[in-house]
CSV table of C-alpha atoms and ligand atoms in Angstrom, one decimal:
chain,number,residue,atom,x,y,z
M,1,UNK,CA,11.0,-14.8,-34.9
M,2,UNK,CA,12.3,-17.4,-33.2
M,3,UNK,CA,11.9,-21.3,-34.9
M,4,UNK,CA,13.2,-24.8,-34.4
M,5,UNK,CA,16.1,-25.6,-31.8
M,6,UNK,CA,16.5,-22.0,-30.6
M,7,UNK,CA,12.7,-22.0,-30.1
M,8,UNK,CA,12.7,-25.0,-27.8
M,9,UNK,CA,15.7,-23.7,-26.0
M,10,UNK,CA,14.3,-20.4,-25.2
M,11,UNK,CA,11.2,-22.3,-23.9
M,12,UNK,CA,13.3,-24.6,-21.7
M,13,UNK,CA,15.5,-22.0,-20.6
M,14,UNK,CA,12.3,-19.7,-19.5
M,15,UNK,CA,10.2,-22.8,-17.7
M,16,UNK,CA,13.5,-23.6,-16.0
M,17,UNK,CA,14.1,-20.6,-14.8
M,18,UNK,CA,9.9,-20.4,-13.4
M,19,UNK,CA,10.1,-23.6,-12.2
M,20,UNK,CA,13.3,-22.0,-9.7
M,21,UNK,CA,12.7,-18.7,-8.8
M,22,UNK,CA,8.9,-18.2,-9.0
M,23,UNK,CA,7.6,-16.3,-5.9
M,24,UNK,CA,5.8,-18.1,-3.7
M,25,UNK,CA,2.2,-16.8,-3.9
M,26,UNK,CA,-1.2,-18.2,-2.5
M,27,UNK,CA,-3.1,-18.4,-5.9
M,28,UNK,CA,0.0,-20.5,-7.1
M,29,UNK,CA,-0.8,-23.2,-4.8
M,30,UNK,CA,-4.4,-23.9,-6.6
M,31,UNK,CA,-5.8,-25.1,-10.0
M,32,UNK,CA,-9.3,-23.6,-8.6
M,33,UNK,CA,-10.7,-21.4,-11.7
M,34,UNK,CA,-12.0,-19.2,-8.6
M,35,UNK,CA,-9.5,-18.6,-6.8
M,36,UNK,CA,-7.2,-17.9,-10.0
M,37,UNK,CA,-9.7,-15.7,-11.5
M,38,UNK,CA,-10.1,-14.2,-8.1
M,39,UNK,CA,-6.4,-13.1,-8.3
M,40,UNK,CA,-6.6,-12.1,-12.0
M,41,UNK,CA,-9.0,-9.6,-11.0
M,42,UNK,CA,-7.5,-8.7,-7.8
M,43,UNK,CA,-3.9,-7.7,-9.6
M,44,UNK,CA,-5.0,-5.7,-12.2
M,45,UNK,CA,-4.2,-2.0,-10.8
M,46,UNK,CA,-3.0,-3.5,-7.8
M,47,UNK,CA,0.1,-5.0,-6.7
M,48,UNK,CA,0.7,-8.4,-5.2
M,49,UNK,CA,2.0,-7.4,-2.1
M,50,UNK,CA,-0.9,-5.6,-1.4
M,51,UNK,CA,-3.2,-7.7,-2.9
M,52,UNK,CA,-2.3,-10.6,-0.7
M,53,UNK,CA,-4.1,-10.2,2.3
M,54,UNK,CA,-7.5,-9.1,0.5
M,55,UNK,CA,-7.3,-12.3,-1.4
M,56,UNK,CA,-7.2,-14.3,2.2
M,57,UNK,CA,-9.7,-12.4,3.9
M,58,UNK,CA,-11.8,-12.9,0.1
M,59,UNK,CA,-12.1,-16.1,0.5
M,60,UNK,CA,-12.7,-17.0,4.2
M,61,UNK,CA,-15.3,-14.6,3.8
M,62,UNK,CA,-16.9,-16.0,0.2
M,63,UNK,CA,-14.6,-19.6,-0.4
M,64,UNK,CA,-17.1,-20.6,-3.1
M,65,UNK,CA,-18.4,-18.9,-6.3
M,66,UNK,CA,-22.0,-19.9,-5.0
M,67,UNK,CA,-21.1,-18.0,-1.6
M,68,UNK,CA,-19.7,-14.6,-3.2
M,69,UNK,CA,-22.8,-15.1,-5.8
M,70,UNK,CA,-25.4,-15.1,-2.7
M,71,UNK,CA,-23.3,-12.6,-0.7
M,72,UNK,CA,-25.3,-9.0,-0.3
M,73,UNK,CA,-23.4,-6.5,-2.6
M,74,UNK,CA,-22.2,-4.6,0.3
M,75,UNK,CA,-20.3,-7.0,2.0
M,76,UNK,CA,-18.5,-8.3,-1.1
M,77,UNK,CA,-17.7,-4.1,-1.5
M,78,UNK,CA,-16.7,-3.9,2.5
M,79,UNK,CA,-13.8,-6.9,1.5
M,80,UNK,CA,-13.2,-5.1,-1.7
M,81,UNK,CA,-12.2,-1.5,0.2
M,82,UNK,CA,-9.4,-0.3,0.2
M,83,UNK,CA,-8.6,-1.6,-3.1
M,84,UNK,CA,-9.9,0.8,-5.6
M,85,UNK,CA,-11.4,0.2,-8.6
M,86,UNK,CA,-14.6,-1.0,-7.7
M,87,UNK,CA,-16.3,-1.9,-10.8
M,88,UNK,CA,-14.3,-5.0,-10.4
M,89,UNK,CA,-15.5,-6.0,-7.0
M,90,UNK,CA,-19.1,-5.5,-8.7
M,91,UNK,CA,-18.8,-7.4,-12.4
M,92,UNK,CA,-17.2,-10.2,-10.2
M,93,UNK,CA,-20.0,-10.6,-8.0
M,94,UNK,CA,-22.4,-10.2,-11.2
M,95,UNK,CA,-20.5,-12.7,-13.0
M,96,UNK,CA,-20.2,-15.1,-10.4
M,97,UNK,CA,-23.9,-15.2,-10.3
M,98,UNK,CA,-24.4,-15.7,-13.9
M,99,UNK,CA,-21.8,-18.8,-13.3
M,100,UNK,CA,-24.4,-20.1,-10.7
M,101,UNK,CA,-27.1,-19.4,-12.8
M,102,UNK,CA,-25.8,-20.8,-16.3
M,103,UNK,CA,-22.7,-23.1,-15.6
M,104,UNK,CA,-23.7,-24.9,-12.2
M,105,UNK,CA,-21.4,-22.9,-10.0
M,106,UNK,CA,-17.9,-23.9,-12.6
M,107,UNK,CA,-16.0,-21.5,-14.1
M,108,UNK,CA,-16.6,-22.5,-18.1
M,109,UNK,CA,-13.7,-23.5,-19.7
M,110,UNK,CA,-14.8,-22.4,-23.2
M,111,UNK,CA,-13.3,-19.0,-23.7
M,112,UNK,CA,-16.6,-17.9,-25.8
M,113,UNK,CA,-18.6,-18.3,-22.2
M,114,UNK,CA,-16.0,-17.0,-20.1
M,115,UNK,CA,-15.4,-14.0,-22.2
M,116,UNK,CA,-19.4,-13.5,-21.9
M,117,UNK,CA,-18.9,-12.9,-18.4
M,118,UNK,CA,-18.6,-9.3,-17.0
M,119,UNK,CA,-14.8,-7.7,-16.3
M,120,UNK,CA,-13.4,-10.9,-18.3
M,121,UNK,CA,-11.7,-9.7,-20.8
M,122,UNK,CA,-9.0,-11.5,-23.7
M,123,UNK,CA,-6.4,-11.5,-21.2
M,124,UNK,CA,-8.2,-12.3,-18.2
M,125,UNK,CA,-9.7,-15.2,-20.0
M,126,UNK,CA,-6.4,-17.0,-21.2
M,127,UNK,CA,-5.1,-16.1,-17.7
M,128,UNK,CA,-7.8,-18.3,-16.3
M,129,UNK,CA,-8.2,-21.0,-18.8
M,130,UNK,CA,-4.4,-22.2,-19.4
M,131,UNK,CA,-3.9,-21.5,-15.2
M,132,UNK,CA,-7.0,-23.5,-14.3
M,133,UNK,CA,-7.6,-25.8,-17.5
M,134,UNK,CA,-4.8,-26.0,-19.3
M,135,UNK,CA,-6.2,-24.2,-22.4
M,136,UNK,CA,-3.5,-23.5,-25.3
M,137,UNK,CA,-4.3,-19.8,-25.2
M,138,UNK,CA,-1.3,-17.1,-24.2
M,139,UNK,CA,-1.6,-14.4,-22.1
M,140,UNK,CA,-0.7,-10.5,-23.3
M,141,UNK,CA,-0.4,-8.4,-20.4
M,142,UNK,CA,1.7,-5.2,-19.7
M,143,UNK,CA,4.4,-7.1,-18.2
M,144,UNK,CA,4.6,-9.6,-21.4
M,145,UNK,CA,3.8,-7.7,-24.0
M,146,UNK,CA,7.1,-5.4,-22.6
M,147,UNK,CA,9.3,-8.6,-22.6
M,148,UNK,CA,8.0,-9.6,-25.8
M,149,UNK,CA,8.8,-5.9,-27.8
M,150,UNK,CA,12.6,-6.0,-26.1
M,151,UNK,CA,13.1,-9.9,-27.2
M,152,UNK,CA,12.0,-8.1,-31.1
M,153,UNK,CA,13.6,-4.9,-30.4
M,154,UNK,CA,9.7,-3.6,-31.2
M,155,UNK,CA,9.8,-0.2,-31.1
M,156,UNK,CA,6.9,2.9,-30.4
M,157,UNK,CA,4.2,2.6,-28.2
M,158,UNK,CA,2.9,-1.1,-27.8
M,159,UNK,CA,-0.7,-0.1,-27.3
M,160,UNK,CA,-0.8,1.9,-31.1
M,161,UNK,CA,-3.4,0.1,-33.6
M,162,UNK,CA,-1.0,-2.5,-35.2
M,163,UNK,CA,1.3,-3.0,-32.7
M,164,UNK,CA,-0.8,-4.4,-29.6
M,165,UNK,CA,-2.2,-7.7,-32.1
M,166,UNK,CA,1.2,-8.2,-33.4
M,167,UNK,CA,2.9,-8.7,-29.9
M,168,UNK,CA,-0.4,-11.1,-29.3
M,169,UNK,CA,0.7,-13.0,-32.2
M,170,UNK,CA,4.3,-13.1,-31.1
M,171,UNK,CA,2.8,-14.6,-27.4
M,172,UNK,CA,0.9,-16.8,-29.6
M,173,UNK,CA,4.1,-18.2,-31.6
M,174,UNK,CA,6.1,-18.4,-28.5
M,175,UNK,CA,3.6,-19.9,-26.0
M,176,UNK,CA,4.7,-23.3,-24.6
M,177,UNK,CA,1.6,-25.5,-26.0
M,178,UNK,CA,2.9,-29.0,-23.5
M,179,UNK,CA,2.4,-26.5,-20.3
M,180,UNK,CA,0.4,-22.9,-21.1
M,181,UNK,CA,-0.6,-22.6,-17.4
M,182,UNK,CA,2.9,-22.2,-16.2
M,183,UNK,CA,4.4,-21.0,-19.6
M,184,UNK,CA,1.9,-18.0,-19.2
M,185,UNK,CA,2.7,-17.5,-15.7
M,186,UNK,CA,6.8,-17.6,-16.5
M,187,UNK,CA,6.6,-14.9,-19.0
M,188,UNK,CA,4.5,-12.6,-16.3
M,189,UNK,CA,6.8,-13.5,-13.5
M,190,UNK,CA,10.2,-12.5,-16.0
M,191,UNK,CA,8.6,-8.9,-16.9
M,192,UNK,CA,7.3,-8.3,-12.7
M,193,UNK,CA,11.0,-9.3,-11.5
M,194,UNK,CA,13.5,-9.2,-14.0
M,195,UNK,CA,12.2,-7.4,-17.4
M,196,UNK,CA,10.8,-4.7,-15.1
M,197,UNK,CA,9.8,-1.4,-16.8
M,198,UNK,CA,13.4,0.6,-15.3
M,199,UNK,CA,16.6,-1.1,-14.9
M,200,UNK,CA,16.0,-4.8,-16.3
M,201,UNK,CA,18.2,-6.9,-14.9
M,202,UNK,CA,19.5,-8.4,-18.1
M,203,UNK,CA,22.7,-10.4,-16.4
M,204,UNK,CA,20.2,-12.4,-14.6
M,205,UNK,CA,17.5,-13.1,-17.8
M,206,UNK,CA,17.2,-16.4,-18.8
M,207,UNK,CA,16.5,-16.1,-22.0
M,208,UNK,CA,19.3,-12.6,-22.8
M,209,UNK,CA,21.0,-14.5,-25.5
M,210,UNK,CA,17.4,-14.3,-27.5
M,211,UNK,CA,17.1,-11.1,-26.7
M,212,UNK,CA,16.9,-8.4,-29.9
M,213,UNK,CA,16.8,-5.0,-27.3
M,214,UNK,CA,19.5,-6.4,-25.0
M,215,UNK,CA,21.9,-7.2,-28.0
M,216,UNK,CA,21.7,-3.6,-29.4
M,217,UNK,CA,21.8,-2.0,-26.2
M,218,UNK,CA,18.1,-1.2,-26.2
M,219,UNK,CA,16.9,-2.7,-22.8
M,220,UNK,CA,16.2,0.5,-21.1
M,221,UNK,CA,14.5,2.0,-24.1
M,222,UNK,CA,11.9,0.3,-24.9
M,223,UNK,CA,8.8,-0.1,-24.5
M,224,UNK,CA,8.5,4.2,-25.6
M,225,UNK,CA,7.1,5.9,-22.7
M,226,UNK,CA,3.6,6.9,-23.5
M,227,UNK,CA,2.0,10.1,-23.2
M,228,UNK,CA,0.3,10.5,-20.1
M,229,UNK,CA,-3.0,12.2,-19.8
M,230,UNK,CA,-2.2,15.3,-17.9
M,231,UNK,CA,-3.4,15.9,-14.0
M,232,UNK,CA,-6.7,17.6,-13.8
M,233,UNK,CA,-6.8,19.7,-10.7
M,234,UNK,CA,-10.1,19.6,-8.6
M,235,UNK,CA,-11.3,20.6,-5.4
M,236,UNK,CA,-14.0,19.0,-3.5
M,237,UNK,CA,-15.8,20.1,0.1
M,238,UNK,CA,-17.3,17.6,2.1
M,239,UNK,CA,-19.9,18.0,5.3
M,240,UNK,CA,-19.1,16.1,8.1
M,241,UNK,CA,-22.2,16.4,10.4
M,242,UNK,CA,-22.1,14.8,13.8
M,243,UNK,CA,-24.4,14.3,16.6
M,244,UNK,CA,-24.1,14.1,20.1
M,245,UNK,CA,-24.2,10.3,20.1
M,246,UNK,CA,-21.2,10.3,17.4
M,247,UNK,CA,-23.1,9.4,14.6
M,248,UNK,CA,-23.2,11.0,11.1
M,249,UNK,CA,-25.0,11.3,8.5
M,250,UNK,CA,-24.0,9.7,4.7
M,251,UNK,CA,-25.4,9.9,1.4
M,252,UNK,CA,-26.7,6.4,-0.6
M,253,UNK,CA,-24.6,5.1,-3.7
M,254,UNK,CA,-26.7,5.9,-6.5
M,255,UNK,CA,-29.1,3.7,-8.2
M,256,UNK,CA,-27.8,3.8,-11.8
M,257,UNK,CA,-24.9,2.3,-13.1
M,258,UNK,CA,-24.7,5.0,-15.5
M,259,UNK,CA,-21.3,6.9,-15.6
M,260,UNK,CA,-20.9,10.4,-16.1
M,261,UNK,CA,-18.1,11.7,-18.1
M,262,UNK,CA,-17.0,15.2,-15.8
M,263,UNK,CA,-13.8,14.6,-14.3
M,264,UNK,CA,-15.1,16.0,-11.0
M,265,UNK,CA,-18.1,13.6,-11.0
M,266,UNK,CA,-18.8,13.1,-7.3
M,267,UNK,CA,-20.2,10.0,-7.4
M,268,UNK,CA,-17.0,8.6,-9.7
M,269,UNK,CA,-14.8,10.0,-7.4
M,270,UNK,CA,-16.5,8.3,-4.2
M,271,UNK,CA,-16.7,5.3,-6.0
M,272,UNK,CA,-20.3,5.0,-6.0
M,273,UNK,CA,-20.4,4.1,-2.6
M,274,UNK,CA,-22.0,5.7,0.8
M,275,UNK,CA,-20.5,9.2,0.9
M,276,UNK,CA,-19.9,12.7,2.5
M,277,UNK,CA,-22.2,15.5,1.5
M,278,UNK,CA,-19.7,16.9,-1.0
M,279,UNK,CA,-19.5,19.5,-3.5
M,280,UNK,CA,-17.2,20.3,-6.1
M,281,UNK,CA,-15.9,23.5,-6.1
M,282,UNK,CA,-15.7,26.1,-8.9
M,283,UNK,CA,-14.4,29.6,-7.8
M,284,UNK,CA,-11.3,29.0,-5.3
M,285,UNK,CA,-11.0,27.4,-2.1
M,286,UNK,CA,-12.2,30.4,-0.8
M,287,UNK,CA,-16.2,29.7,-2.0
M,288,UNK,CA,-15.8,26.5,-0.4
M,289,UNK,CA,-17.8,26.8,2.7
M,290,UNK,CA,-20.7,29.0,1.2
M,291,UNK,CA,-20.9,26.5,-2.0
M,292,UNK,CA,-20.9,23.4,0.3
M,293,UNK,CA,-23.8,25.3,2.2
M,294,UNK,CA,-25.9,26.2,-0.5
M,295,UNK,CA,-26.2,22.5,-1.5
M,296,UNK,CA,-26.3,21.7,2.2
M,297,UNK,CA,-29.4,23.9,2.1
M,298,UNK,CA,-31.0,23.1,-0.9
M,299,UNK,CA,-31.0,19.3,-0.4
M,300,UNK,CA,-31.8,20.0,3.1
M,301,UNK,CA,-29.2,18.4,4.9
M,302,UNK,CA,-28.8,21.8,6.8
M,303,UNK,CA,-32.0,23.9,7.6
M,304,UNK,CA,-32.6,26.9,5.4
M,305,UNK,CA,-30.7,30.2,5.9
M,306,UNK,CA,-29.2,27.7,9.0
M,307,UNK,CA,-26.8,29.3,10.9
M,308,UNK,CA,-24.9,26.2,11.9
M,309,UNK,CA,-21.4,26.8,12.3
M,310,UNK,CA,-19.2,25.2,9.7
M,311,UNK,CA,-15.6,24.2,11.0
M,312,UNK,CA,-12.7,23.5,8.5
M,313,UNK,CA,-10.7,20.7,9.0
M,314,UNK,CA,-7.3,20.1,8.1
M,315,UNK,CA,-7.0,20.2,4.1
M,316,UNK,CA,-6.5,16.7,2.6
M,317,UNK,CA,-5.1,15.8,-0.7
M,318,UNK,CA,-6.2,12.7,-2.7
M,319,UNK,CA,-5.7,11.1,-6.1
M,320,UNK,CA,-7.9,9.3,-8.4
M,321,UNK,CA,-6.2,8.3,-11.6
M,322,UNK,CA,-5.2,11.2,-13.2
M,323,UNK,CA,-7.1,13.6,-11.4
M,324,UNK,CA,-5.5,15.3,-8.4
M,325,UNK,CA,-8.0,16.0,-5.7
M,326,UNK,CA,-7.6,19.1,-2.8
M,327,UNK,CA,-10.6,17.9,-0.5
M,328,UNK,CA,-11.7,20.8,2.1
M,329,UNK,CA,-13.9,18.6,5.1
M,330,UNK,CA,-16.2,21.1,7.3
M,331,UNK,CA,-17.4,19.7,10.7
M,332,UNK,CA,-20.8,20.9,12.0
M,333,UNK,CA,-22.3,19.7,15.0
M,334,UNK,CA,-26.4,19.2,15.3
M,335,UNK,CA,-28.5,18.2,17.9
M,336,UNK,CA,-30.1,15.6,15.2
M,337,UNK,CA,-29.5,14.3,12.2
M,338,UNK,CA,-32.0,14.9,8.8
M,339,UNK,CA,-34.4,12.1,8.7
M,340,UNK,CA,-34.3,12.6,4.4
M,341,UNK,CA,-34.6,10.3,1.3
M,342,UNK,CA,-31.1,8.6,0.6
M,343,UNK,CA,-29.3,9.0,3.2
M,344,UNK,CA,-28.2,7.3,6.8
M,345,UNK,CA,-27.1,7.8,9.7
M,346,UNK,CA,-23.9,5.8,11.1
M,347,UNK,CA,-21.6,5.8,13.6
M,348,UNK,CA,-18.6,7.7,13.1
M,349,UNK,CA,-16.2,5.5,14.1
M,350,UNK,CA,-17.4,2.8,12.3
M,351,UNK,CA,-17.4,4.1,9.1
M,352,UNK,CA,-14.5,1.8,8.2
M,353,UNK,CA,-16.6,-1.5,8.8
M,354,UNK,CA,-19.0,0.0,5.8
M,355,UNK,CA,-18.3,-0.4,2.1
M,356,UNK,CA,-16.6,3.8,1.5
M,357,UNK,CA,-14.1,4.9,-0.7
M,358,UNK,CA,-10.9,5.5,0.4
M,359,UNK,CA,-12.0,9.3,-0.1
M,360,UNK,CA,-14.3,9.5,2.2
M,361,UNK,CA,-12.2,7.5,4.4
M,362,UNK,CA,-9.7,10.6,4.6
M,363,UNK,CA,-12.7,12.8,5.1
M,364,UNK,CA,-13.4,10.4,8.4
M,365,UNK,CA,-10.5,10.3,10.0
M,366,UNK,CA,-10.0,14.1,9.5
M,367,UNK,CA,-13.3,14.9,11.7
M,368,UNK,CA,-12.6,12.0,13.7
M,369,UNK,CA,-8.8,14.0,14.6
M,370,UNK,CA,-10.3,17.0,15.0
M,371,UNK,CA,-11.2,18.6,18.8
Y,1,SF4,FE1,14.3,-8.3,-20.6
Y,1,SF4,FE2,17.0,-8.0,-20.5
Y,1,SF4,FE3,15.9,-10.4,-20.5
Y,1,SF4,FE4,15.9,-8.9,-22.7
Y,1,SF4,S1,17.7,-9.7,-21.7
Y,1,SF4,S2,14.2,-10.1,-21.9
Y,1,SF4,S3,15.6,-6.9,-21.8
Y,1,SF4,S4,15.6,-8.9,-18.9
């Protein structure tokens, strides 16, 4: 571990380095606990690139904490789609609203309140408090805790019992206490551009001569791969009914927060959001149609023993974590659409102004290709 003048240097060497080559990116340019928790939450499963432009369009649409807490819940999902993972859109909202409630609108900057606050977890709290507040508390991400185990040479998997607290108290030991804000961000930015998971590009590091992995030739070894959870196969068919006026007819999110644990849970894999009639299907693409009618039937989207034509569209493929998804969309055409509990009736072209998974997305623009 490093300690005295080799310490300081590696610190100066690092915040150096930051203060040169950092990317320019919009949440940089604020000390606004929003905005930086806004982007805390935004980049975690999602990339900056693509994050970018939701963050914008974010905040012209809700530039205030009180805004995104009075916002209806569909329009704060409507900004949020397109980027997955939408228990994040929703905790945000609720926690913004327990900030207007209980902290007058601020973010707090006690990490006991903050970490009280839905989808804030221990790193997204010191991400916020040292960014926005200075707060002497350091960050342990993927990226870092990756630099962190090649400047120790730490070997097996980093997220084992023992191993993920001791590359916190490495971060810990290491953190520049003068300037944590941009001492957390430096050792993010050096594992996203430089200590990247393939290939680091050790010539360029900053900080190689400290480095344990690079002077045994263990750069590209470690972190250990870890296992991954293998790729559940499921099918899914979906009924795209459409009127003569072009409308169609969705299903309602469901009330209850609960989660199911089935890998083919429909409404995981929609997101919880307005959806397709879908099924998922158990005996072979081939049951497809009849399966998709029988609950068609039953729920009485379609009439009983209806002899509506069900068309197949082209076969889609989507993935949701580690499930791998064959989705089979049928096209019917009715004269009118079921007036029945939980469901409405929207146009289909505009189904991308409404808050839908990007599942069901696919499923749209397949019916809206077809003849
Ligand atoms: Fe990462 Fe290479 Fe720098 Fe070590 S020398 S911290 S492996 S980029």
């Amino acid at each position: 571990m490093l300690t005295g003048a080799p310490l300081s240097r590696f610190r100066k060497n690092l915040l150096a380095w930051f203060a040169e080559f950092q990317r320019d990116l919009p949440w940089r340019r604020t000390r606004d606990p929003y905005r930086i928790w806004l982007s805390e939450i935004m980049l975690q499963q999602t990339r900056v690139a693509a994050a970018i432009p939701y963050y914008e369009r974010f905040l012209q649409r809700f530039p205030t904490v009180e805004a995104l807490a009075a916002a209806p819940q569909e329009d704060v999902l409507r900004l949020w789609s397109g980027l997955g993972y939408y228990s994040r859109a929703r905790n945000l909202q609720k926690a913004a609203q327990q900030i207007v409630a209980l902290h007058g609108g601020v973010f707090p900057s006690e990490p006991e309140q903050a970490l009280a606050l839905p989808g804030i977890g221990a790193y997204t709290a010191a991400a916020i408090l040292s960014i926005a507040f200075q707060k002497k508390h350091a960050v342990l991400d993927g990226n870092v805790a990756r630099v962190i185990a090649r400047l120790d040479a730490v070997r097996g998997d980093l997220r084992a019992n023992g191993t993920w607290p001791k590359l916190q108290r490495s971060a810990d030991h290491l953190l520049a206490e003068q300037s944590p804000g941009d001492w957390n961000q430096a050792m993010m930015e050096l594992g996203a551009t430089l200590c990247t998971p393939r290939s680091p590009q050790c010539l360029l590091c900053p900080v190689s001569e400290f480095c344990e992995a690079r002077k045994h030739g263990l750069a590209d070894s470690i972190p250990e791969k870890r296992r991954k959870r293998s790729t559940v196969e499921i099918t899914l068919a979906s009924l795209v009914l459409v009127d003569p006026r072009g409308n169609t007819l969705l299903l309602a999110p469901p009330k209850s927060a609960g989660k199911s644990a089935a890998a083919d849970d429909i409404h995981t894999l929609v997101s919880r959001m307005w959806h397709f009639p879908t099924v998922s299907v158990h005996q072979g693409n081939a049951g497809a149609e009849a399966q998709l009618r029988k609950f068609s039937e039953e729920s009485s989207i379609l009439g009983r023993k209806s002899r509506a034509k069900l068309l197949p569209l082209k076969k889609l493929r989507h993935a949701v974590t580690y499930r791998s998804i064959t989705l089979l969309p049928f096209k019917v055409e009715v004269q009118t659409l079921p007036r029945i509990p939980s469901t409405k009736a929207f146009p289909l072209t505009g189904l991308t102004s409404l808050a839908i998974s990007n599942l069901t997305r696919k499923v749209a623009r397949a019916a809206l290709a077809s003849p």
